[in-house]
PDB file of C-alpha atoms in Angstrom:
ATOM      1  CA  UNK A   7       0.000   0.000   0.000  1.00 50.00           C
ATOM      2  CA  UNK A   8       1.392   3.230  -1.026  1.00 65.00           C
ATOM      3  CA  UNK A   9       1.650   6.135   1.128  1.00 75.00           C
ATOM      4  CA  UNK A  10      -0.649   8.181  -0.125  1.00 78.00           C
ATOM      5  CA  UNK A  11      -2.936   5.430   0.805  1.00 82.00           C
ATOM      6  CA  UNK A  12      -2.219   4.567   4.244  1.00 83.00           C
ATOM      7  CA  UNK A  13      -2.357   8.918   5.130  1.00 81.00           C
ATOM      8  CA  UNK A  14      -5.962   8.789   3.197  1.00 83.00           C
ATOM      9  CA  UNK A  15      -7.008   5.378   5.515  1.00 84.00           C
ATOM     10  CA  UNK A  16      -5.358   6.835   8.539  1.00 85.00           C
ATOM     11  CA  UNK A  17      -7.756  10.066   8.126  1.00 84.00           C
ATOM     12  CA  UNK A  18     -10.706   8.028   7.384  1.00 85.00           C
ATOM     13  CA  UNK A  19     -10.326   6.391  10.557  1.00 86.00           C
ATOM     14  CA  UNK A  20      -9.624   9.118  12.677  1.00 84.00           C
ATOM     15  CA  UNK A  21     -13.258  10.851  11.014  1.00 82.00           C
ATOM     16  CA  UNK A  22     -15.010   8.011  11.997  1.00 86.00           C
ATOM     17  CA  UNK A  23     -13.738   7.307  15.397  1.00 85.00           C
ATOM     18  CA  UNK A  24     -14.807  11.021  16.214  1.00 81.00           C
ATOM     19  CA  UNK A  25     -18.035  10.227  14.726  1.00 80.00           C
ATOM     20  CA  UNK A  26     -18.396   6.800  16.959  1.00 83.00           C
ATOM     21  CA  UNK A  27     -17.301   9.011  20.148  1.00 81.00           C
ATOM     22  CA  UNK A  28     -19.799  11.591  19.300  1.00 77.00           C
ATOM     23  CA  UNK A  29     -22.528   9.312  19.648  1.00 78.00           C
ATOM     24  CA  UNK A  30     -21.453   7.814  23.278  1.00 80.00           C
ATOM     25  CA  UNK A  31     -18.662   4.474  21.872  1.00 84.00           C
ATOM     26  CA  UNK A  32     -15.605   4.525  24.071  1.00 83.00           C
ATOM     27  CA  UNK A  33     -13.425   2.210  21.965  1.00 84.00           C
ATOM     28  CA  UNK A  34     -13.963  -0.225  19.230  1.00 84.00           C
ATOM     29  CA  UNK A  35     -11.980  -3.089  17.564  1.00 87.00           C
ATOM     30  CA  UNK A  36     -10.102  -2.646  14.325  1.00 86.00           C
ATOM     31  CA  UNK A  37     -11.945  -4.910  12.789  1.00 88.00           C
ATOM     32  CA  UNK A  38     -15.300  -2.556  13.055  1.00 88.00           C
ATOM     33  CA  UNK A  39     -13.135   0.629  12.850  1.00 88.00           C
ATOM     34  CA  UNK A  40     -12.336  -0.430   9.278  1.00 89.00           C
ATOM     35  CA  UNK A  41     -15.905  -1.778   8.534  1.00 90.00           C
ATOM     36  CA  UNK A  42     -17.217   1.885   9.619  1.00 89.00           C
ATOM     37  CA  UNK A  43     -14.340   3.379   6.823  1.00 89.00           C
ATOM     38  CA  UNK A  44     -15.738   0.973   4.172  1.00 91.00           C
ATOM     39  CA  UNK A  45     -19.137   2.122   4.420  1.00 91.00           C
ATOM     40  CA  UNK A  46     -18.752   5.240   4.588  1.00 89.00           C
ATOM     41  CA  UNK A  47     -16.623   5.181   1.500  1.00 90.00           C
ATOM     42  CA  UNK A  48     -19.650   3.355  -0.140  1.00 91.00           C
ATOM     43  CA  UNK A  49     -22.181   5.978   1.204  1.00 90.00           C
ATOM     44  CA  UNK A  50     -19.945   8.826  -0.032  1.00 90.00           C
ATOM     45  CA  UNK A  51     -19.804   6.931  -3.618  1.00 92.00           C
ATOM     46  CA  UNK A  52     -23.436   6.411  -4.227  1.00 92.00           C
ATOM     47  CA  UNK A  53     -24.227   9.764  -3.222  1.00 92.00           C
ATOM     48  CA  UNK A  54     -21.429  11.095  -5.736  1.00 92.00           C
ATOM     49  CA  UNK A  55     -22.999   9.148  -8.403  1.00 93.00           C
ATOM     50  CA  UNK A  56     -26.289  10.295  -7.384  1.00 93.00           C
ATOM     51  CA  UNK A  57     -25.230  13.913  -7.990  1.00 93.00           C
ATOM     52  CA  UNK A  58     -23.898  13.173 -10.954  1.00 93.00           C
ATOM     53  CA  UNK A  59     -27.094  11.551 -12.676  1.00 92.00           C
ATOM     54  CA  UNK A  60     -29.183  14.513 -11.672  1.00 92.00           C
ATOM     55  CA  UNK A  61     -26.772  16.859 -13.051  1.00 92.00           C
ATOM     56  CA  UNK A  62     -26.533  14.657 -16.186  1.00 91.00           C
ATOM     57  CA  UNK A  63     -30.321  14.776 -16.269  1.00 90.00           C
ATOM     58  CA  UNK A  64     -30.780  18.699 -15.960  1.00 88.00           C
ATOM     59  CA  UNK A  65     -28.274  18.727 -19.113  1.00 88.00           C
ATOM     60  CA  UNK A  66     -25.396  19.747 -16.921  1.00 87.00           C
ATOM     61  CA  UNK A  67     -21.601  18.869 -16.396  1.00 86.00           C
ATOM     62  CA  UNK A  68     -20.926  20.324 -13.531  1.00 89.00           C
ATOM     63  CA  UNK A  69     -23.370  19.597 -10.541  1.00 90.00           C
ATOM     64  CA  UNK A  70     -25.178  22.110  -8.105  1.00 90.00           C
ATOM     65  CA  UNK A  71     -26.486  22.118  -4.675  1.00 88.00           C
ATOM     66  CA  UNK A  72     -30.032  21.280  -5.575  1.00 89.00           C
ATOM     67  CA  UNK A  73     -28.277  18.264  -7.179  1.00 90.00           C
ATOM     68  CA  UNK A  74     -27.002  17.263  -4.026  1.00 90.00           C
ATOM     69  CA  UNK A  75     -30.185  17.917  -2.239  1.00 89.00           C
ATOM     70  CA  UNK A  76     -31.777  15.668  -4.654  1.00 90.00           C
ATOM     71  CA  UNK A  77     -29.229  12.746  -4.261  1.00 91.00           C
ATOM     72  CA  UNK A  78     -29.582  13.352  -0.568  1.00 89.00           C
ATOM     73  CA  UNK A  79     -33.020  12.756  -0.612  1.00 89.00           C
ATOM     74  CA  UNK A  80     -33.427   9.827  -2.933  1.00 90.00           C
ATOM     75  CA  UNK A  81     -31.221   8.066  -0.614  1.00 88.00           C
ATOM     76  CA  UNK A  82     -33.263   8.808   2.476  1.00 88.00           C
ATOM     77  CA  UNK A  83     -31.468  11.444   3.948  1.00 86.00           C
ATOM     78  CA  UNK A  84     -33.439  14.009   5.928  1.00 85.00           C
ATOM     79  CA  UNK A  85     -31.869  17.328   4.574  1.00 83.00           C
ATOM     80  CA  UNK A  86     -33.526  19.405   7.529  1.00 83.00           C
ATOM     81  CA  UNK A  87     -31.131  17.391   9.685  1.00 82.00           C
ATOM     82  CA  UNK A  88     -28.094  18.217   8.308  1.00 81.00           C
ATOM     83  CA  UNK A  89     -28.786  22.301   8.949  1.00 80.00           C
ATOM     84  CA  UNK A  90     -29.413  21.123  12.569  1.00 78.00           C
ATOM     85  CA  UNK A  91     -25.712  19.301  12.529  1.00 75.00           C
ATOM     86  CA  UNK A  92     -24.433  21.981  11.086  1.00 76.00           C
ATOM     87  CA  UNK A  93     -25.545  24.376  13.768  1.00 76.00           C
ATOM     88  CA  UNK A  94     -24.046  21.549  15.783  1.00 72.00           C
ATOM     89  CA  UNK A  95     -20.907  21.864  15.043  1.00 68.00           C
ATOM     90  CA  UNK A  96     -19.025  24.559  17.194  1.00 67.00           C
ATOM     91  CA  UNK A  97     -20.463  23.153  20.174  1.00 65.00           C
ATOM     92  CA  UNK A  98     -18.235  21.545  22.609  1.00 58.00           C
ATOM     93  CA  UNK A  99     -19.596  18.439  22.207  1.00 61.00           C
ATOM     94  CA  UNK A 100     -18.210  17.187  18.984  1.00 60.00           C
ATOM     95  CA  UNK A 101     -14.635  16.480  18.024  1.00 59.00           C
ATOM     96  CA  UNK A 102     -12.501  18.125  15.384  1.00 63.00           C
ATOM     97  CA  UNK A 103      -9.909  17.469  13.432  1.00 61.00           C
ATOM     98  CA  UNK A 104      -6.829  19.238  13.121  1.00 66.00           C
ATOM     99  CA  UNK A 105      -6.187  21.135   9.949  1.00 68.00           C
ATOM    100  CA  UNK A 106      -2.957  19.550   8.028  1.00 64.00           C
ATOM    101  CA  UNK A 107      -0.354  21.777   8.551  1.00 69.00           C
ATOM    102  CA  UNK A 108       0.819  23.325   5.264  1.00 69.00           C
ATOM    103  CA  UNK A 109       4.721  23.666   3.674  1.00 65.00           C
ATOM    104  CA  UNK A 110       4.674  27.475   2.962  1.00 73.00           C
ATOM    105  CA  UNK A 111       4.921  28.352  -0.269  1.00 74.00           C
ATOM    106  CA  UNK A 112       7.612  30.480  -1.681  1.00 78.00           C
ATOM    107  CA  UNK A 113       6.507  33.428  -4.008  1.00 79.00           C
ATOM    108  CA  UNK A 114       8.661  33.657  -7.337  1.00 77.00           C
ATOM    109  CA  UNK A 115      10.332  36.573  -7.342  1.00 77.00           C
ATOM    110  CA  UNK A 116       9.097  38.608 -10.311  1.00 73.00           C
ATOM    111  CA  UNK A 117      10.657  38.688 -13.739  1.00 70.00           C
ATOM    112  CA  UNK A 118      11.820  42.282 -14.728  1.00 72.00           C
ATOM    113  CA  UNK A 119      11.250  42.687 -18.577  1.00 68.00           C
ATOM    114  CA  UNK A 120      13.384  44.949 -20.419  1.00 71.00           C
ATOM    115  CA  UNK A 121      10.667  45.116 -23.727  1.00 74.00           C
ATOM    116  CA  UNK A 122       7.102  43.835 -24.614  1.00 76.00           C
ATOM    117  CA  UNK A 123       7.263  40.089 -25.320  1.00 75.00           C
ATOM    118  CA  UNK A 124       7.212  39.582 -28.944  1.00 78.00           C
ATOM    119  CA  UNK A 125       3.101  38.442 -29.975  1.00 82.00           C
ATOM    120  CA  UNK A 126       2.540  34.387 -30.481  1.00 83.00           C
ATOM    121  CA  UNK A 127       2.224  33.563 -34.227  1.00 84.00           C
ATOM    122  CA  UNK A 128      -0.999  32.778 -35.760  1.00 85.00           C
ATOM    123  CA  UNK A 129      -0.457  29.330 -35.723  1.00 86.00           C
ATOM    124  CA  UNK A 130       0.324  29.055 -31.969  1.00 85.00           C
ATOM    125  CA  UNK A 131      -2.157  28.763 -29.350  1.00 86.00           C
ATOM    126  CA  UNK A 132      -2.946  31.743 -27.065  1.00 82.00           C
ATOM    127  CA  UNK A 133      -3.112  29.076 -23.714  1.00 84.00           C
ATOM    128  CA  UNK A 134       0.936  28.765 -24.583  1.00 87.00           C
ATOM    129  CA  UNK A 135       2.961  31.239 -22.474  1.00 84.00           C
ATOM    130  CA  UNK A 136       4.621  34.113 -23.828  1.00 81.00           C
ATOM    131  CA  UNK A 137       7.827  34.456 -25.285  1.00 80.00           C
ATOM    132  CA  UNK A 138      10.809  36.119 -23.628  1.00 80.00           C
ATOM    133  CA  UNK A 139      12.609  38.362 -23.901  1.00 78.00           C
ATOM    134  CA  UNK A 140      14.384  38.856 -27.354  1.00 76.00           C
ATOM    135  CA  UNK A 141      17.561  39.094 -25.469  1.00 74.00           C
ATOM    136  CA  UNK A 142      17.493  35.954 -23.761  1.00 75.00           C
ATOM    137  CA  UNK A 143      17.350  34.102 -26.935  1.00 74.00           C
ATOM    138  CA  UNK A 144      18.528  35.597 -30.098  1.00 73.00           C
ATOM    139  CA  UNK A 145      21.868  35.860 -30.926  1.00 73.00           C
ATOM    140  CA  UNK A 146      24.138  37.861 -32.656  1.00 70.00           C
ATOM    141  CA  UNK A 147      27.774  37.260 -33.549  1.00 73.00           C
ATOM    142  CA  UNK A 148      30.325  39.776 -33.747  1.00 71.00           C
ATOM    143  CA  UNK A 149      33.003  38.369 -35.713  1.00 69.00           C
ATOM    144  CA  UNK A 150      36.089  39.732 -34.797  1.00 68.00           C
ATOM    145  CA  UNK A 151      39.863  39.312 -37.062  1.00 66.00           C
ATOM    146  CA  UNK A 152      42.063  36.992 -35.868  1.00 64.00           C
ATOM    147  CA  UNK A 153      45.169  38.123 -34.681  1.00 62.00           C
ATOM    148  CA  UNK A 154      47.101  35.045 -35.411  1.00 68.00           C
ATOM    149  CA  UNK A 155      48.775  36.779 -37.969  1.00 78.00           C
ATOM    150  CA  UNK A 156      52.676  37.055 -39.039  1.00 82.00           C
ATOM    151  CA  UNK A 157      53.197  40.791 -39.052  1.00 83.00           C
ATOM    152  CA  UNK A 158      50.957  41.336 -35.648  1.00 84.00           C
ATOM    153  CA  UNK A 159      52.897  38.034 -33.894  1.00 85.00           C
ATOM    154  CA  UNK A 160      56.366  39.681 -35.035  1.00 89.00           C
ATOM    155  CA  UNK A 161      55.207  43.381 -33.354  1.00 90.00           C
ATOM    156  CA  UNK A 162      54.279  41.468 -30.173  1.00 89.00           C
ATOM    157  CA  UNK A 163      57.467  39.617 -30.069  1.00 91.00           C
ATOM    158  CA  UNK A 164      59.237  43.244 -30.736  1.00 93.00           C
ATOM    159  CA  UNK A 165      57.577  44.441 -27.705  1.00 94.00           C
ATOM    160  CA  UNK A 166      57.465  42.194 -25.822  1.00 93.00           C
ATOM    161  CA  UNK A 167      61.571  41.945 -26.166  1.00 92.00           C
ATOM    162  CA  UNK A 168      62.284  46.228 -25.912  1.00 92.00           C
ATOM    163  CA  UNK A 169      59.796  45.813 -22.091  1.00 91.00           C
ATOM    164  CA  UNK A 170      61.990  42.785 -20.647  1.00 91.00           C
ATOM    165  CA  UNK A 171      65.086  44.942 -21.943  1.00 87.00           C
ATOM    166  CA  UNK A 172      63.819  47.683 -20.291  1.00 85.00           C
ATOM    167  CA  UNK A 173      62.998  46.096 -17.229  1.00 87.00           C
ATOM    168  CA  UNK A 174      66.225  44.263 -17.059  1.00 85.00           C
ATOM    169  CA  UNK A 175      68.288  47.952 -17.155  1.00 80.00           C
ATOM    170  CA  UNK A 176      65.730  49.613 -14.839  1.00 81.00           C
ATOM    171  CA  UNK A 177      66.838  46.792 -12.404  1.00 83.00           C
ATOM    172  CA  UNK A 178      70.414  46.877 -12.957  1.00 80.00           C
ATOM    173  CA  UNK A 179      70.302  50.713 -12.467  1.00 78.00           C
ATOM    174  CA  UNK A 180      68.722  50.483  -9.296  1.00 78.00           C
ATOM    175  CA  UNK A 181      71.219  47.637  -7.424  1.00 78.00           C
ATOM    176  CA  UNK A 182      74.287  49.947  -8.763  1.00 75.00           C
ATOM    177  CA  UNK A 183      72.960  53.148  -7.423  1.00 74.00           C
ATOM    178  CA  UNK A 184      72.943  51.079  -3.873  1.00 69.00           C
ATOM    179  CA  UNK A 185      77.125  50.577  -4.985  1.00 70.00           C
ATOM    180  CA  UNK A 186      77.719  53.965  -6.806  1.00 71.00           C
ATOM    181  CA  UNK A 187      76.340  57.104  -6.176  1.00 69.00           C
ATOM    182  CA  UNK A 188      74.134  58.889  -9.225  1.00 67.00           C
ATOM    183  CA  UNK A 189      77.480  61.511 -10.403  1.00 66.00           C
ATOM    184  CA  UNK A 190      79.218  58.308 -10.484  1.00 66.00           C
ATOM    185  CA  UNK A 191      76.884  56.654 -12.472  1.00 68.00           C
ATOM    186  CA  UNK A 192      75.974  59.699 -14.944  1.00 68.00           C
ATOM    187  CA  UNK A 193      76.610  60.695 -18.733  1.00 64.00           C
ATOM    188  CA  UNK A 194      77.501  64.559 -17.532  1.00 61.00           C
ATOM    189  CA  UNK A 195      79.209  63.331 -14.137  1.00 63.00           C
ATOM    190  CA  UNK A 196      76.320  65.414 -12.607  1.00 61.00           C
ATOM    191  CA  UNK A 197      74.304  64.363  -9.221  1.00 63.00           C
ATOM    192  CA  UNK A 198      71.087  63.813 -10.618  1.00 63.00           C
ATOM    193  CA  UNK A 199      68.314  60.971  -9.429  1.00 64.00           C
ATOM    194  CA  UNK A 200      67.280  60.631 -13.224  1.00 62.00           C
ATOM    195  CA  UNK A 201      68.049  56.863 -14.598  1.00 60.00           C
ATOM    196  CA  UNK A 202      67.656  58.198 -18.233  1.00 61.00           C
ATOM    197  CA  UNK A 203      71.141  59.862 -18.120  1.00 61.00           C
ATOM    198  CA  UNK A 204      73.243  56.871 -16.406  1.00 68.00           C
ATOM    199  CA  UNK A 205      75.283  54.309 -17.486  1.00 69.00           C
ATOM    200  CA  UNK A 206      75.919  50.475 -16.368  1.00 70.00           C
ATOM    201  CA  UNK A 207      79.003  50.249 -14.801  1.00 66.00           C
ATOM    202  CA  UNK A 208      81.240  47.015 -15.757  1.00 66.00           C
ATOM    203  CA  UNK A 209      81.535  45.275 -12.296  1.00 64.00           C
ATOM    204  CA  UNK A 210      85.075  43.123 -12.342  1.00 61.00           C
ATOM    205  CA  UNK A 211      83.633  41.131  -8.499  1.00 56.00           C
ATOM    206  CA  UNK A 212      87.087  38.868  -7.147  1.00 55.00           C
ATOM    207  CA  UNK A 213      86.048  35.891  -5.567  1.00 53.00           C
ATOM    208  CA  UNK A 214      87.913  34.850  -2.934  1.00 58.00           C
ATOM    209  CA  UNK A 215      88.170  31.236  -4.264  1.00 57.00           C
ATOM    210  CA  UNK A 216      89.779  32.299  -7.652  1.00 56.00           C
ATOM    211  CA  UNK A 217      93.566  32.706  -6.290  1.00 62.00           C
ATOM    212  CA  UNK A 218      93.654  29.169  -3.976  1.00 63.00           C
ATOM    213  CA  UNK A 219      92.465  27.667  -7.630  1.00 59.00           C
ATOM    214  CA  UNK A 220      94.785  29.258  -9.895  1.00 60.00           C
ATOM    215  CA  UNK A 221      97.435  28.857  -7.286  1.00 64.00           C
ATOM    216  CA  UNK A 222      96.431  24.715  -6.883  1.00 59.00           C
ATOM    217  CA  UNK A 223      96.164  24.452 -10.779  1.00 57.00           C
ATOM    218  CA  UNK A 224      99.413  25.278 -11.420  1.00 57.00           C
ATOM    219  CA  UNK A 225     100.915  23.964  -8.674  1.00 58.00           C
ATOM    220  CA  UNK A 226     100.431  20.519  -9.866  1.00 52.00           C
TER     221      UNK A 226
END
């Protein structure tokens, strides 16, 4: 038995165990809980049907309360009684059920259109829903030239080459000028901070380990 099934029993039982207390039963076996469920089920079945003939008969699809009335009554029903129930109901007396509670449901935010949705064709239904917007689904490619090319590969290469240059003297500049001091350093021999006007210096640096080798090379 599915699920859905044993909720829909489990209800059914617990409406007609609040009918049987109503009327003065304390408890009751399973056995007669579930014969109670079954006929009700049947009762609730022919009168359905019922309803549905006399709406069938008035040359209707959709049945109305004087349907109901009618089924009611060609079962046997007294239909003054159930307005006396009814009245009935808030009193103390009778048992209720507890509402199911409900998942809240979470309102879509709501869609921002930048234009008026383009119109359905004539050959498309108006119960379809609308189109979007024309943004969201047409297309339109902006070819662009490659630059895979010889000549613009051979200007990036240039470029690329004159920067690390550049970078490499910028950086050479600035460990000498931690040695040297800038008139040292400069075209005019003047004491000026700009790098444009300086000059590398060629650095002759004597390791300590050259003598002991040349010494030990020749030695042998």
């Amino acid at each position: 038995m599915e699920d859905a099934e044993i909720l829909r029993r489990r209800i059914l039982h617990s409406f007609v165990s609040n009918v049987a207390l109503n009327h003065g039963f304390v408890k009751t076996e399973a056995f007669a809980l579930e014969t109670l469920a079954e006929m009700f089920i049947a009762f609730i079945s022919q009168l359905s049907i019922q309803t549905k003939l006399f709406a069938e008969l008035q040359n209707r699809t959709e049945p109305t309360f004087h349907d109901l009335a009618s089924a009611l009554i060609e079962i046997g029903i007294d239909v003054l009684s159930l307005y006396k129930f009814y009245k009935n109901l808030n009193n103390e007396k009778y048992q209720k059920i507890a509402e199911p509670a409900y998942a809240s449901i979470q309102k879509r935010p709501a869609i921002l259109h930048v234009i008026k949705p383009r119109p359905h064709q004539n050959y498309v239904f108006d119960h379809f829903p609308p189109f979007p917007d024309p943004h969201t689904y047409i297309q339109t490619e902006c070819p662009s030239k490659s630059e895979r090319e010889y000549q613009k590969t051979r200007e990036l290469i240039a470029e690329q080459k004159l920067n690390i240059e550049k970078s490499l003297v910028k950086f050479r500049l600035k460990n000498q000028l931690i040695k040297f001091s800038a008139k040292q350093l400069s075209i005019f021999n003047e004491d000026s901070k700009d790098t444009a006007y300086m000059l590398i210096r060629n650095e002759n640096e004597n390791s300590d380990q050259v003598s002991p080798l040349i010494t030990g090379l020749f030695s042998n």
